[in-house]
Coordinates of C-alpha atoms in Angstrom, one line a residue:
M1 CA -25.0 14.3 8.8
D2 CA -25.3 16.5 12.0
D3 CA -22.8 16.2 15.1
R4 CA -25.4 14.2 17.3
K5 CA -25.7 11.4 14.6
L6 CA -22.1 11.2 14.0
S7 CA -21.3 11.1 17.9
K8 CA -24.0 8.2 18.0
L9 CA -22.2 6.4 15.3
I10 CA -18.9 6.7 16.9
E11 CA -20.0 5.3 20.1
L12 CA -21.6 2.6 18.3
A13 CA -18.4 1.7 16.7
K14 CA -16.6 1.7 19.7
G15 CA -18.7 -1.3 20.9
V16 CA -17.7 -3.5 17.7
H17 CA -15.1 -6.2 18.6
M18 CA -14.0 -8.2 15.5
N19 CA -12.6 -11.8 15.6
D20 CA -9.2 -12.6 14.2
H21 CA -10.4 -13.5 10.7
Q22 CA -12.5 -10.2 10.5
R23 CA -9.4 -8.3 11.8
N24 CA -7.3 -9.9 9.1
E25 CA -9.8 -9.2 6.5
Q26 CA -9.8 -5.6 7.5
R27 CA -6.1 -5.2 7.6
N28 CA -5.7 -6.8 4.1
S29 CA -8.3 -4.5 2.8
F30 CA -6.5 -1.3 4.2
V31 CA -3.0 -2.6 3.2
Y32 CA -4.5 -3.2 -0.5
G33 CA -6.2 0.0 -0.7
N34 CA -3.5 2.3 0.4
T35 CA -0.9 0.3 -1.7
R36 CA -2.8 0.3 -4.7
I37 CA -2.7 4.0 -4.7
E38 CA 1.2 4.0 -5.0
N39 CA 1.4 0.9 -7.1
E40 CA -1.2 -0.1 -9.5
E41 CA 0.5 -3.6 -10.0
V42 CA -0.4 -4.6 -6.6
T43 CA -3.5 -7.3 -6.5
R44 CA -5.5 -8.4 -3.6
E45 CA -3.9 -12.0 -4.2
M46 CA -0.5 -10.5 -3.3
V47 CA -1.6 -8.6 -0.1
E48 CA -3.4 -12.2 0.9
T49 CA -0.2 -14.1 0.3
I50 CA 2.1 -11.7 2.2
S51 CA -0.3 -11.3 5.1
H52 CA 0.1 -15.1 5.9
S53 CA 3.7 -14.3 6.8
V54 CA 2.9 -11.4 9.0
P55 CA 1.6 -12.1 12.4
L56 CA -1.5 -10.5 13.7
S57 CA -0.9 -8.3 16.6
T58 CA -3.1 -9.2 19.4
G59 CA -2.4 -6.3 21.8
S60 CA -4.5 -3.5 22.3
T61 CA -3.4 0.0 21.2
T62 CA -5.6 1.9 23.3

């Protein structure tokens, strides 16, 4: 992939806005993937259960 194509994809990604449900699914996927590397006993169900007790951040980080 050349730099122009990558730059175009980055610009398109900047315009993507997820709703709370999509953001939570993305967060859970990230948590599962990173946690699973360190602990093979972690399941998607465990991450989903725990995510219900952790509030979503509604503030922007940018």
